[in-house]
Amino acid sequence: MIKKNKVAIIGAGQVGSTTAFTLAVKGLVSELVIIDINKEKAEGEALDINHGMPFLNPAKIYAGSYEDTKNAEVVIITAGLPRKPGQSRRDLIHSNSRIIKEIISNLNEHAEDPVIVIATNPVDLMALTAQKVSKQPKTKVFGSGTLLDTARFKFALAQNCNIEARSIQAEIIGEHGEGEIPVWSLANVVGVPLAIYCNVCDRICEEEKRIELFEKVRDSGMEVIKKKGATYYAISLTLARITEAILRDENSVLTVSTYIDGFLGINDVSMGLPAVVGTGGIQRIIELPLDLEEKEAFINTSKVLKTLAKDIDEFKPE
Ligand code: APR
Protein backbone atom coordinates (compact mmCIF):
# COMPACT_ATOMS: atom_id res chain seq x y z
CA MET A 1 0.00 0.00 0.00
CA ILE A 2 1.20 3.53 -0.85
CA LYS A 3 2.59 5.34 2.18
CA LYS A 4 1.25 8.90 2.37
CA ASN A 5 3.99 11.54 2.17
CA LYS A 6 6.70 9.03 1.29
CA VAL A 7 9.05 10.34 -1.39
CA ALA A 8 11.99 8.71 -3.18
CA ILE A 9 14.70 10.75 -4.87
CA ILE A 10 16.83 9.02 -7.48
CA GLY A 11 20.09 10.85 -8.04
CA ALA A 12 21.86 12.33 -5.02
CA GLY A 13 23.87 14.93 -6.91
CA GLN A 14 23.53 18.69 -6.53
CA VAL A 15 19.87 18.79 -7.63
CA GLY A 16 18.78 15.60 -5.81
CA SER A 17 20.47 16.42 -2.51
CA THR A 18 19.24 20.03 -2.51
CA THR A 19 15.72 18.76 -3.26
CA ALA A 20 15.99 16.31 -0.33
CA PHE A 21 17.10 19.18 1.91
CA THR A 22 14.29 21.44 0.67
CA LEU A 23 11.61 18.77 1.26
CA ALA A 24 12.98 18.18 4.77
CA VAL A 25 13.13 21.90 5.62
CA LYS A 26 9.58 22.43 4.35
CA GLY A 27 8.42 19.50 6.50
CA LEU A 28 6.63 17.90 3.57
CA VAL A 29 7.73 14.28 3.95
CA SER A 30 7.18 11.57 6.54
CA GLU A 31 9.71 9.29 4.82
CA LEU A 32 12.37 10.12 2.26
CA VAL A 33 14.64 7.59 0.58
CA ILE A 34 17.64 8.75 -1.45
CA ILE A 35 18.99 6.41 -4.13
CA ASP A 36 22.14 6.81 -6.23
CA ILE A 37 24.54 4.51 -8.08
CA ASN A 38 27.07 6.12 -5.78
CA LYS A 39 25.66 4.67 -2.54
CA GLU A 40 28.17 6.49 -0.34
CA LYS A 41 27.09 9.84 -1.75
CA ALA A 42 23.44 9.04 -0.98
CA GLU A 43 24.41 7.92 2.53
CA GLY A 44 26.41 11.09 3.12
CA GLU A 45 23.55 13.32 1.99
CA ALA A 46 21.02 11.48 4.19
CA LEU A 47 23.36 11.67 7.19
CA ASP A 48 24.03 15.37 6.70
CA ILE A 49 20.28 16.16 6.66
CA ASN A 50 19.60 13.79 9.58
CA HIS A 51 22.11 15.69 11.73
CA GLY A 52 19.71 18.64 11.53
CA MET A 53 16.68 16.55 12.59
CA PRO A 54 16.21 18.29 15.98
CA PHE A 55 15.46 21.44 13.98
CA LEU A 56 13.09 19.78 11.49
CA ASN A 57 9.65 18.18 11.42
CA PRO A 58 10.28 14.49 12.22
CA ALA A 59 10.88 12.34 9.15
CA LYS A 60 12.64 9.09 8.34
CA ILE A 61 15.42 10.00 5.90
CA TYR A 62 17.84 7.37 4.60
CA ALA A 63 19.87 6.10 1.65
CA GLY A 64 18.25 3.07 0.09
CA SER A 65 17.69 0.94 -2.96
CA TYR A 66 14.87 0.37 -5.46
CA GLU A 67 13.12 -2.01 -3.03
CA ASP A 68 12.50 1.04 -0.87
CA THR A 69 10.47 2.72 -3.65
CA LYS A 70 7.76 0.04 -3.25
CA ASN A 71 5.25 2.20 -1.37
CA ALA A 72 6.51 5.67 -2.38
CA GLU A 73 3.81 8.18 -3.26
CA VAL A 74 6.18 10.30 -5.35
CA VAL A 75 9.49 9.42 -7.04
CA ILE A 76 11.65 12.33 -8.19
CA ILE A 77 14.34 11.56 -10.77
CA THR A 78 17.37 13.85 -10.78
CA ALA A 79 19.96 11.29 -11.92
CA GLY A 80 22.05 11.98 -14.99
CA LEU A 81 24.63 14.30 -16.43
CA PRO A 82 24.27 18.03 -15.86
CA ARG A 83 25.25 20.65 -18.46
CA LYS A 84 28.74 22.05 -18.59
CA PRO A 85 29.37 25.70 -19.55
CA GLY A 86 28.56 26.11 -23.26
CA GLN A 87 26.51 22.90 -23.47
CA SER A 88 22.85 22.81 -24.48
CA ARG A 89 20.40 20.61 -22.54
CA ARG A 90 19.78 18.85 -25.86
CA ASP A 91 23.45 17.74 -25.92
CA LEU A 92 22.64 15.31 -23.09
CA ILE A 93 19.91 13.31 -24.84
CA HIS A 94 21.68 10.02 -25.43
CA SER A 95 23.57 9.67 -22.15
CA ASN A 96 20.60 10.72 -20.05
CA SER A 97 17.90 8.79 -21.93
CA ARG A 98 19.87 5.60 -21.27
CA ILE A 99 19.89 6.43 -17.54
CA ILE A 100 16.16 7.29 -17.52
CA LYS A 101 15.25 4.01 -19.25
CA GLU A 102 17.28 2.04 -16.71
CA ILE A 103 15.70 3.86 -13.75
CA ILE A 104 12.14 3.51 -15.07
CA SER A 105 12.58 -0.21 -15.67
CA ASN A 106 13.74 -0.54 -12.03
CA LEU A 107 10.69 1.42 -10.90
CA ASN A 108 8.43 -0.77 -13.07
CA GLU A 109 9.76 -3.74 -11.15
CA HIS A 110 9.66 -2.32 -7.62
CA ALA A 111 7.42 0.73 -7.18
CA GLU A 112 3.69 0.01 -6.76
CA ASP A 113 1.90 3.12 -7.94
CA PRO A 114 4.10 6.21 -7.78
CA VAL A 115 3.77 9.61 -9.39
CA ILE A 116 7.09 10.05 -11.20
CA VAL A 117 8.52 13.55 -11.56
CA ILE A 118 11.53 14.00 -13.82
CA ALA A 119 14.10 16.78 -13.58
CA THR A 120 16.89 15.22 -15.64
CA ASN A 121 17.64 17.26 -18.76
CA PRO A 122 16.66 17.72 -21.49
CA VAL A 123 13.59 17.37 -19.32
CA ASP A 124 10.83 17.30 -21.98
CA LEU A 125 12.55 14.49 -23.90
CA MET A 126 13.40 12.61 -20.69
CA ALA A 127 9.76 12.91 -19.57
CA LEU A 128 8.61 11.50 -22.92
CA THR A 129 11.13 8.65 -22.65
CA ALA A 130 9.83 7.86 -19.16
CA GLN A 131 6.17 8.11 -20.25
CA LYS A 132 6.85 5.54 -22.95
CA VAL A 133 8.80 3.08 -20.81
CA SER A 134 6.85 3.38 -17.56
CA LYS A 135 3.99 1.06 -16.68
CA GLN A 136 2.31 4.04 -15.02
CA PRO A 137 -0.34 6.03 -16.93
CA LYS A 138 1.01 9.16 -18.62
CA THR A 139 -0.83 11.42 -16.15
CA LYS A 140 1.43 9.98 -13.44
CA VAL A 141 4.71 10.58 -15.27
CA PHE A 142 5.77 14.13 -16.06
CA GLY A 143 8.68 16.54 -16.00
CA SER A 144 9.44 19.75 -14.11
CA GLY A 145 8.98 21.35 -17.54
CA THR A 146 8.84 25.13 -17.77
CA LEU A 147 7.86 25.69 -14.13
CA LEU A 148 11.39 26.94 -13.38
CA ASP A 149 11.39 29.14 -16.50
CA THR A 150 8.01 30.48 -15.40
CA ALA A 151 9.47 31.28 -11.97
CA ARG A 152 12.44 33.04 -13.60
CA PHE A 153 10.04 34.97 -15.85
CA LYS A 154 7.94 36.08 -12.88
CA PHE A 155 11.09 37.10 -10.98
CA ALA A 156 12.34 39.19 -13.93
CA LEU A 157 8.95 40.86 -14.43
CA ALA A 158 8.65 41.44 -10.70
CA GLN A 159 11.96 43.27 -10.69
CA ASN A 160 11.07 45.21 -13.80
CA CYS A 161 7.70 46.33 -12.38
CA ASN A 162 8.88 46.62 -8.75
CA ILE A 163 6.14 44.30 -7.52
CA GLU A 164 6.21 40.99 -5.64
CA ALA A 165 6.74 37.93 -7.92
CA ARG A 166 3.67 36.01 -6.65
CA SER A 167 1.37 38.90 -7.70
CA ILE A 168 2.31 38.33 -11.34
CA GLN A 169 0.61 35.76 -13.55
CA ALA A 170 2.86 35.03 -16.52
CA GLU A 171 3.69 31.63 -17.94
CA ILE A 172 6.49 30.20 -20.02
CA ILE A 173 5.40 27.12 -21.96
CA GLY A 174 6.93 24.71 -24.50
CA GLU A 175 10.40 23.32 -24.06
CA HIS A 176 12.58 23.89 -20.98
CA GLY A 177 15.38 25.41 -23.06
CA GLU A 178 15.80 26.72 -26.60
CA GLY A 179 12.16 26.19 -27.61
CA GLU A 180 10.46 27.91 -24.68
CA ILE A 181 7.69 30.45 -25.29
CA PRO A 182 6.66 33.39 -23.09
CA VAL A 183 2.88 33.85 -23.10
CA TRP A 184 2.86 37.65 -23.20
CA SER A 185 -0.73 37.74 -24.49
CA LEU A 186 -2.12 36.36 -21.20
CA ALA A 187 0.37 37.90 -18.73
CA ASN A 188 -1.34 39.98 -16.07
CA VAL A 189 -1.03 41.58 -12.64
CA VAL A 190 -4.06 40.71 -10.46
CA GLY A 191 -6.12 40.36 -13.62
CA VAL A 192 -4.93 43.62 -15.22
CA PRO A 193 -3.41 42.61 -18.58
CA LEU A 194 0.31 43.37 -18.76
CA ALA A 195 -0.47 45.24 -21.99
CA ILE A 196 -2.13 47.87 -19.73
CA TYR A 197 -0.14 47.45 -16.52
CA CYS A 198 3.17 47.76 -18.40
CA ASN A 199 2.93 51.56 -18.16
CA VAL A 200 3.92 51.22 -14.50
CA CYS A 201 6.94 49.04 -15.41
CA ASP A 202 10.30 49.85 -16.95
CA ARG A 203 9.89 50.00 -20.79
CA ILE A 204 8.08 46.63 -20.75
CA CYS A 205 5.38 48.01 -23.11
CA GLU A 206 8.15 48.09 -25.77
CA GLU A 207 8.62 45.02 -27.98
CA GLU A 208 12.42 45.42 -27.93
CA LYS A 209 12.51 45.43 -24.10
CA ARG A 210 10.26 42.35 -23.96
CA ILE A 211 12.57 40.41 -26.25
CA GLU A 212 15.58 41.45 -24.18
CA LEU A 213 13.90 40.43 -20.91
CA PHE A 214 12.71 37.08 -22.29
CA GLU A 215 16.09 36.14 -23.80
CA LYS A 216 17.78 36.91 -20.49
CA VAL A 217 15.25 34.65 -18.71
CA ARG A 218 15.69 31.86 -21.28
CA ASP A 219 19.48 31.95 -20.95
CA SER A 220 19.63 32.53 -17.20
CA GLY A 221 20.26 28.84 -16.33
CA MET A 222 23.49 29.00 -18.32
CA GLU A 223 24.36 32.34 -16.70
CA VAL A 224 24.23 30.60 -13.29
CA ILE A 225 26.26 27.62 -14.58
CA LYS A 226 28.95 29.96 -15.93
CA LYS A 227 29.15 31.84 -12.64
CA LYS A 228 28.95 28.98 -10.09
CA GLY A 229 29.28 25.75 -12.07
CA ALA A 230 25.75 24.36 -11.59
CA THR A 231 22.14 25.30 -10.84
CA TYR A 232 20.31 23.62 -7.99
CA TYR A 233 18.51 25.96 -5.58
CA ALA A 234 15.71 27.16 -7.87
CA ILE A 235 15.18 23.75 -9.53
CA SER A 236 14.97 22.16 -6.08
CA LEU A 237 12.33 24.67 -4.99
CA THR A 238 10.50 23.89 -8.25
CA LEU A 239 10.57 20.14 -7.52
CA ALA A 240 9.50 20.69 -3.92
CA ARG A 241 6.56 22.83 -5.12
CA ILE A 242 5.39 20.07 -7.51
CA THR A 243 5.80 17.44 -4.77
CA GLU A 244 3.85 19.58 -2.33
CA ALA A 245 0.96 19.92 -4.81
CA ILE A 246 0.81 16.12 -5.16
CA LEU A 247 1.20 15.21 -1.47
CA ARG A 248 -1.37 17.77 -0.34
CA ASP A 249 -3.78 17.09 -3.21
CA GLU A 250 -3.79 20.80 -4.00
CA ASN A 251 -4.98 20.78 -7.61
CA SER A 252 -2.52 23.62 -8.18
CA VAL A 253 -1.92 24.84 -11.71
CA LEU A 254 1.76 24.29 -12.53
CA THR A 255 3.52 24.48 -15.91
CA VAL A 256 4.94 20.95 -15.97
CA SER A 257 6.11 18.87 -18.93
CA THR A 258 3.05 16.82 -19.71
CA TYR A 259 2.16 14.31 -22.41
CA ILE A 260 0.22 16.09 -25.15
CA ASP A 261 -2.51 14.32 -27.03
CA GLY A 262 -4.47 16.70 -29.23
CA PHE A 263 -3.73 20.27 -28.02
CA LEU A 264 -3.30 22.42 -31.19
CA GLY A 265 -3.35 19.18 -33.17
CA ILE A 266 -0.12 18.05 -31.48
CA ASN A 267 0.36 14.57 -30.09
CA ASP A 268 2.98 12.15 -28.78
CA VAL A 269 5.27 14.77 -27.31
CA SER A 270 5.85 16.05 -23.76
CA MET A 271 5.97 19.82 -23.27
CA GLY A 272 5.46 22.48 -20.65
CA LEU A 273 1.83 23.51 -20.30
CA PRO A 274 -0.24 24.56 -17.27
CA ALA A 275 -1.68 21.44 -15.68
CA VAL A 276 -3.80 20.82 -12.61
CA VAL A 277 -1.60 18.82 -10.23
CA GLY A 278 -2.89 16.93 -7.20
CA THR A 279 -2.89 13.44 -5.66
CA GLY A 280 -2.11 10.90 -8.38
CA GLY A 281 -0.45 13.48 -10.64
CA ILE A 282 -1.97 15.47 -13.48
CA GLN A 283 -5.75 15.85 -13.35
CA ARG A 284 -6.05 17.83 -16.59
CA ILE A 285 -4.27 20.28 -18.86
CA ILE A 286 -5.38 23.91 -19.13
CA GLU A 287 -5.64 24.69 -22.84
CA LEU A 288 -4.41 28.28 -23.02
CA PRO A 289 -6.11 30.54 -25.60
CA LEU A 290 -2.76 31.52 -27.17
CA ASP A 291 -2.42 34.22 -29.83
CA LEU A 292 -1.40 33.24 -33.36
CA GLU A 293 2.33 33.85 -32.90
CA GLU A 294 2.42 31.85 -29.64
CA LYS A 295 0.50 28.99 -31.24
CA GLU A 296 2.95 28.87 -34.15
CA ALA A 297 5.94 28.93 -31.81
CA PHE A 298 4.44 26.10 -29.72
CA ILE A 299 3.79 23.97 -32.80
CA ASN A 300 7.33 24.63 -34.09
CA THR A 301 8.86 23.58 -30.79
CA SER A 302 6.78 20.39 -30.82
CA LYS A 303 8.20 19.54 -34.27
CA VAL A 304 11.80 20.03 -33.09
CA LEU A 305 11.15 17.85 -30.03
CA LYS A 306 9.59 15.14 -32.19
CA THR A 307 12.70 15.01 -34.38
CA LEU A 308 14.91 14.75 -31.29
CA ALA A 309 12.66 12.02 -29.82
CA LYS A 310 13.03 10.05 -33.06
CA ASP A 311 16.77 10.47 -32.72
CA ILE A 312 16.59 8.89 -29.23
CA ASP A 313 14.49 5.97 -30.57
CA GLU A 314 16.84 5.27 -33.47
CA PHE A 315 20.15 5.79 -31.63
CA LYS A 316 22.35 2.69 -31.50
CA PRO A 317 25.28 2.96 -29.07
CA GLU A 318 28.56 1.70 -30.55
N1 APR B 1 21.11 5.70 -11.21
C1 APR B 1 21.15 6.46 -10.09
N2 APR B 1 21.91 7.57 -9.99
C2 APR B 1 22.64 7.92 -11.05
C3 APR B 1 22.64 7.16 -12.25
C4 APR B 1 21.84 6.01 -12.30
N3 APR B 1 21.78 5.24 -13.38
N4 APR B 1 23.48 7.78 -13.13
C5 APR B 1 23.99 8.87 -12.51
N5 APR B 1 23.49 8.95 -11.25
C6 APR B 1 23.76 9.98 -10.23
C7 APR B 1 25.24 10.34 -10.08
O1 APR B 1 25.93 9.37 -9.30
C8 APR B 1 25.14 11.71 -9.42
O2 APR B 1 25.14 11.61 -7.99
O3 APR B 1 23.14 11.21 -10.63
C9 APR B 1 23.77 12.26 -9.88
C10 APR B 1 23.89 13.48 -10.77
O4 APR B 1 24.38 14.50 -9.98
P1 APR B 1 25.18 15.75 -10.54
O5 APR B 1 26.27 15.29 -11.44
O6 APR B 1 25.53 16.61 -9.36
O7 APR B 1 24.10 16.51 -11.46
P2 APR B 1 23.01 17.56 -10.99
O8 APR B 1 23.57 18.94 -11.04
O9 APR B 1 22.36 17.09 -9.74
O10 APR B 1 21.97 17.45 -12.20
C11 APR B 1 21.23 16.26 -12.42
O11 APR B 1 19.22 17.35 -13.14
O12 APR B 1 18.65 19.59 -13.57
C12 APR B 1 19.11 18.38 -14.12
O13 APR B 1 20.51 19.13 -15.98
C13 APR B 1 20.50 18.49 -14.73
O14 APR B 1 20.37 16.44 -15.99
C14 APR B 1 20.88 17.05 -14.82
C15 APR B 1 20.25 16.45 -13.55
mmCIF file of C-alpha atoms in Angstrom, residues 60-271:
data_model
loop_
_atom_site.group_PDB
_atom_site.id
_atom_site.type_symbol
_atom_site.label_atom_id
_atom_site.label_comp_id
_atom_site.label_asym_id
_atom_site.label_seq_id
_atom_site.Cartn_x
_atom_site.Cartn_y
_atom_site.Cartn_z
ATOM 1 C CA LYS A 60 12.643 9.085 8.342
ATOM 2 C CA ILE A 61 15.418 9.996 5.896
ATOM 3 C CA TYR A 62 17.841 7.369 4.600
ATOM 4 C CA ALA A 63 19.869 6.104 1.650
ATOM 5 C CA GLY A 64 18.249 3.071 0.087
ATOM 6 C CA SER A 65 17.690 0.942 -2.959
ATOM 7 C CA TYR A 66 14.868 0.371 -5.458
ATOM 8 C CA GLU A 67 13.125 -2.014 -3.034
ATOM 9 C CA ASP A 68 12.499 1.042 -0.873
ATOM 10 C CA THR A 69 10.468 2.723 -3.645
ATOM 11 C CA LYS A 70 7.756 0.040 -3.252
ATOM 12 C CA ASN A 71 5.251 2.200 -1.366
ATOM 13 C CA ALA A 72 6.511 5.665 -2.375
ATOM 14 C CA GLU A 73 3.808 8.180 -3.257
ATOM 15 C CA VAL A 74 6.184 10.299 -5.349
ATOM 16 C CA VAL A 75 9.486 9.419 -7.043
ATOM 17 C CA ILE A 76 11.653 12.334 -8.189
ATOM 18 C CA ILE A 77 14.341 11.561 -10.769
ATOM 19 C CA THR A 78 17.371 13.846 -10.783
ATOM 20 C CA ALA A 79 19.965 11.289 -11.920
ATOM 21 C CA GLY A 80 22.050 11.983 -14.988
ATOM 22 C CA LEU A 81 24.629 14.300 -16.427
ATOM 23 C CA PRO A 82 24.266 18.033 -15.862
ATOM 24 C CA ARG A 83 25.249 20.655 -18.457
ATOM 25 C CA LYS A 84 28.744 22.053 -18.594
ATOM 26 C CA PRO A 85 29.371 25.700 -19.551
ATOM 27 C CA GLY A 86 28.561 26.111 -23.264
ATOM 28 C CA GLN A 87 26.506 22.895 -23.470
ATOM 29 C CA SER A 88 22.850 22.806 -24.482
ATOM 30 C CA ARG A 89 20.402 20.613 -22.540
ATOM 31 C CA ARG A 90 19.776 18.850 -25.856
ATOM 32 C CA ASP A 91 23.454 17.740 -25.918
ATOM 33 C CA LEU A 92 22.639 15.312 -23.090
ATOM 34 C CA ILE A 93 19.907 13.314 -24.837
ATOM 35 C CA HIS A 94 21.682 10.019 -25.426
ATOM 36 C CA SER A 95 23.573 9.666 -22.151
ATOM 37 C CA ASN A 96 20.597 10.715 -20.051
ATOM 38 C CA SER A 97 17.895 8.789 -21.927
ATOM 39 C CA ARG A 98 19.871 5.604 -21.267
ATOM 40 C CA ILE A 99 19.886 6.433 -17.542
ATOM 41 C CA ILE A 100 16.164 7.291 -17.522
ATOM 42 C CA LYS A 101 15.247 4.011 -19.247
ATOM 43 C CA GLU A 102 17.284 2.041 -16.708
ATOM 44 C CA ILE A 103 15.703 3.861 -13.753
ATOM 45 C CA ILE A 104 12.142 3.508 -15.071
ATOM 46 C CA SER A 105 12.581 -0.213 -15.667
ATOM 47 C CA ASN A 106 13.741 -0.541 -12.033
ATOM 48 C CA LEU A 107 10.689 1.418 -10.896
ATOM 49 C CA ASN A 108 8.427 -0.768 -13.065
ATOM 50 C CA GLU A 109 9.757 -3.738 -11.148
ATOM 51 C CA HIS A 110 9.663 -2.320 -7.623
ATOM 52 C CA ALA A 111 7.416 0.727 -7.185
ATOM 53 C CA GLU A 112 3.689 0.008 -6.761
ATOM 54 C CA ASP A 113 1.902 3.124 -7.936
ATOM 55 C CA PRO A 114 4.103 6.211 -7.775
ATOM 56 C CA VAL A 115 3.768 9.608 -9.387
ATOM 57 C CA ILE A 116 7.086 10.045 -11.202
ATOM 58 C CA VAL A 117 8.516 13.554 -11.559
ATOM 59 C CA ILE A 118 11.532 14.003 -13.819
ATOM 60 C CA ALA A 119 14.096 16.780 -13.577
ATOM 61 C CA THR A 120 16.890 15.224 -15.641
ATOM 62 C CA ASN A 121 17.645 17.259 -18.760
ATOM 63 C CA PRO A 122 16.657 17.720 -21.494
ATOM 64 C CA VAL A 123 13.587 17.374 -19.316
ATOM 65 C CA ASP A 124 10.834 17.295 -21.979
ATOM 66 C CA LEU A 125 12.546 14.488 -23.897
ATOM 67 C CA MET A 126 13.396 12.614 -20.694
ATOM 68 C CA ALA A 127 9.758 12.911 -19.568
ATOM 69 C CA LEU A 128 8.611 11.496 -22.920
ATOM 70 C CA THR A 129 11.135 8.647 -22.654
ATOM 71 C CA ALA A 130 9.830 7.864 -19.163
ATOM 72 C CA GLN A 131 6.172 8.115 -20.247
ATOM 73 C CA LYS A 132 6.848 5.540 -22.948
ATOM 74 C CA VAL A 133 8.801 3.080 -20.807
ATOM 75 C CA SER A 134 6.847 3.381 -17.557
ATOM 76 C CA LYS A 135 3.991 1.055 -16.682
ATOM 77 C CA GLN A 136 2.311 4.043 -15.019
ATOM 78 C CA PRO A 137 -0.339 6.033 -16.928
ATOM 79 C CA LYS A 138 1.010 9.163 -18.617
ATOM 80 C CA THR A 139 -0.829 11.425 -16.152
ATOM 81 C CA LYS A 140 1.433 9.985 -13.436
ATOM 82 C CA VAL A 141 4.709 10.584 -15.274
ATOM 83 C CA PHE A 142 5.773 14.132 -16.062
ATOM 84 C CA GLY A 143 8.685 16.536 -16.003
ATOM 85 C CA SER A 144 9.436 19.749 -14.114
ATOM 86 C CA GLY A 145 8.982 21.355 -17.540
ATOM 87 C CA THR A 146 8.841 25.125 -17.767
ATOM 88 C CA LEU A 147 7.862 25.691 -14.132
ATOM 89 C CA LEU A 148 11.390 26.936 -13.380
ATOM 90 C CA ASP A 149 11.386 29.137 -16.504
ATOM 91 C CA THR A 150 8.010 30.482 -15.402
ATOM 92 C CA ALA A 151 9.467 31.283 -11.975
ATOM 93 C CA ARG A 152 12.438 33.043 -13.596
ATOM 94 C CA PHE A 153 10.043 34.969 -15.848
ATOM 95 C CA LYS A 154 7.940 36.084 -12.882
ATOM 96 C CA PHE A 155 11.088 37.101 -10.984
ATOM 97 C CA ALA A 156 12.344 39.186 -13.935
ATOM 98 C CA LEU A 157 8.950 40.865 -14.426
ATOM 99 C CA ALA A 158 8.646 41.439 -10.695
ATOM 100 C CA GLN A 159 11.961 43.271 -10.687
ATOM 101 C CA ASN A 160 11.065 45.215 -13.800
ATOM 102 C CA CYS A 161 7.699 46.325 -12.381
ATOM 103 C CA ASN A 162 8.876 46.621 -8.754
ATOM 104 C CA ILE A 163 6.145 44.300 -7.520
ATOM 105 C CA GLU A 164 6.211 40.992 -5.636
ATOM 106 C CA ALA A 165 6.738 37.926 -7.918
ATOM 107 C CA ARG A 166 3.667 36.005 -6.648
ATOM 108 C CA SER A 167 1.373 38.897 -7.696
ATOM 109 C CA ILE A 168 2.305 38.328 -11.338
ATOM 110 C CA GLN A 169 0.614 35.763 -13.551
ATOM 111 C CA ALA A 170 2.862 35.033 -16.518
ATOM 112 C CA GLU A 171 3.693 31.630 -17.944
ATOM 113 C CA ILE A 172 6.487 30.203 -20.023
ATOM 114 C CA ILE A 173 5.402 27.121 -21.960
ATOM 115 C CA GLY A 174 6.927 24.709 -24.498
ATOM 116 C CA GLU A 175 10.403 23.317 -24.056
ATOM 117 C CA HIS A 176 12.579 23.887 -20.981
ATOM 118 C CA GLY A 177 15.384 25.409 -23.064
ATOM 119 C CA GLU A 178 15.805 26.724 -26.596
ATOM 120 C CA GLY A 179 12.161 26.186 -27.606
ATOM 121 C CA GLU A 180 10.461 27.908 -24.684
ATOM 122 C CA ILE A 181 7.688 30.452 -25.288
ATOM 123 C CA PRO A 182 6.663 33.394 -23.095
ATOM 124 C CA VAL A 183 2.882 33.847 -23.097
ATOM 125 C CA TRP A 184 2.855 37.653 -23.202
ATOM 126 C CA SER A 185 -0.732 37.740 -24.486
ATOM 127 C CA LEU A 186 -2.121 36.356 -21.198
ATOM 128 C CA ALA A 187 0.373 37.895 -18.729
ATOM 129 C CA ASN A 188 -1.337 39.977 -16.069
ATOM 130 C CA VAL A 189 -1.028 41.582 -12.639
ATOM 131 C CA VAL A 190 -4.055 40.714 -10.457
ATOM 132 C CA GLY A 191 -6.116 40.363 -13.616
ATOM 133 C CA VAL A 192 -4.926 43.623 -15.220
ATOM 134 C CA PRO A 193 -3.408 42.613 -18.583
ATOM 135 C CA LEU A 194 0.308 43.374 -18.765
ATOM 136 C CA ALA A 195 -0.471 45.241 -21.989
ATOM 137 C CA ILE A 196 -2.130 47.870 -19.731
ATOM 138 C CA TYR A 197 -0.137 47.452 -16.515
ATOM 139 C CA CYS A 198 3.170 47.760 -18.399
ATOM 140 C CA ASN A 199 2.930 51.563 -18.159
ATOM 141 C CA VAL A 200 3.918 51.222 -14.500
ATOM 142 C CA CYS A 201 6.938 49.044 -15.407
ATOM 143 C CA ASP A 202 10.298 49.847 -16.953
ATOM 144 C CA ARG A 203 9.888 50.004 -20.788
ATOM 145 C CA ILE A 204 8.078 46.635 -20.749
ATOM 146 C CA CYS A 205 5.383 48.008 -23.112
ATOM 147 C CA GLU A 206 8.149 48.090 -25.773
ATOM 148 C CA GLU A 207 8.623 45.019 -27.977
ATOM 149 C CA GLU A 208 12.417 45.421 -27.927
ATOM 150 C CA LYS A 209 12.513 45.429 -24.101
ATOM 151 C CA ARG A 210 10.257 42.352 -23.963
ATOM 152 C CA ILE A 211 12.568 40.410 -26.252
ATOM 153 C CA GLU A 212 15.583 41.455 -24.185
ATOM 154 C CA LEU A 213 13.895 40.431 -20.913
ATOM 155 C CA PHE A 214 12.712 37.082 -22.287
ATOM 156 C CA GLU A 215 16.093 36.144 -23.798
ATOM 157 C CA LYS A 216 17.779 36.912 -20.485
ATOM 158 C CA VAL A 217 15.249 34.655 -18.714
ATOM 159 C CA ARG A 218 15.686 31.864 -21.281
ATOM 160 C CA ASP A 219 19.478 31.950 -20.948
ATOM 161 C CA SER A 220 19.629 32.527 -17.198
ATOM 162 C CA GLY A 221 20.263 28.844 -16.332
ATOM 163 C CA MET A 222 23.486 28.997 -18.322
ATOM 164 C CA GLU A 223 24.361 32.337 -16.696
ATOM 165 C CA VAL A 224 24.226 30.596 -13.287
ATOM 166 C CA ILE A 225 26.265 27.616 -14.575
ATOM 167 C CA LYS A 226 28.950 29.963 -15.927
ATOM 168 C CA LYS A 227 29.148 31.840 -12.637
ATOM 169 C CA LYS A 228 28.946 28.980 -10.087
ATOM 170 C CA GLY A 229 29.278 25.752 -12.074
ATOM 171 C CA ALA A 230 25.752 24.364 -11.592
ATOM 172 C CA THR A 231 22.137 25.297 -10.836
ATOM 173 C CA TYR A 232 20.313 23.616 -7.989
ATOM 174 C CA TYR A 233 18.509 25.963 -5.581
ATOM 175 C CA ALA A 234 15.711 27.159 -7.868
ATOM 176 C CA ILE A 235 15.181 23.753 -9.533
ATOM 177 C CA SER A 236 14.971 22.159 -6.080
ATOM 178 C CA LEU A 237 12.332 24.674 -4.991
ATOM 179 C CA THR A 238 10.497 23.889 -8.248
ATOM 180 C CA LEU A 239 10.567 20.140 -7.516
ATOM 181 C CA ALA A 240 9.497 20.695 -3.920
ATOM 182 C CA ARG A 241 6.562 22.826 -5.120
ATOM 183 C CA ILE A 242 5.389 20.065 -7.508
ATOM 184 C CA THR A 243 5.800 17.441 -4.773
ATOM 185 C CA GLU A 244 3.845 19.578 -2.328
ATOM 186 C CA ALA A 245 0.957 19.919 -4.813
ATOM 187 C CA ILE A 246 0.810 16.116 -5.157
ATOM 188 C CA LEU A 247 1.203 15.209 -1.470
ATOM 189 C CA ARG A 248 -1.367 17.771 -0.337
ATOM 190 C CA ASP A 249 -3.775 17.089 -3.213
ATOM 191 C CA GLU A 250 -3.790 20.802 -3.996
ATOM 192 C CA ASN A 251 -4.978 20.775 -7.607
ATOM 193 C CA SER A 252 -2.521 23.618 -8.177
ATOM 194 C CA VAL A 253 -1.923 24.842 -11.711
ATOM 195 C CA LEU A 254 1.757 24.290 -12.534
ATOM 196 C CA THR A 255 3.520 24.482 -15.910
ATOM 197 C CA VAL A 256 4.936 20.945 -15.972
ATOM 198 C CA SER A 257 6.112 18.870 -18.931
ATOM 199 C CA THR A 258 3.048 16.823 -19.710
ATOM 200 C CA TYR A 259 2.156 14.307 -22.415
ATOM 201 C CA ILE A 260 0.216 16.092 -25.152
ATOM 202 C CA ASP A 261 -2.506 14.320 -27.030
ATOM 203 C CA GLY A 262 -4.470 16.703 -29.227
ATOM 204 C CA PHE A 263 -3.727 20.267 -28.015
ATOM 205 C CA LEU A 264 -3.297 22.420 -31.186
ATOM 206 C CA GLY A 265 -3.349 19.176 -33.171
ATOM 207 C CA ILE A 266 -0.115 18.052 -31.476
ATOM 208 C CA ASN A 267 0.359 14.574 -30.089
ATOM 209 C CA ASP A 268 2.977 12.151 -28.784
ATOM 210 C CA VAL A 269 5.270 14.769 -27.308
ATOM 211 C CA SER A 270 5.849 16.047 -23.756
ATOM 212 C CA MET A 271 5.971 19.819 -23.269
#
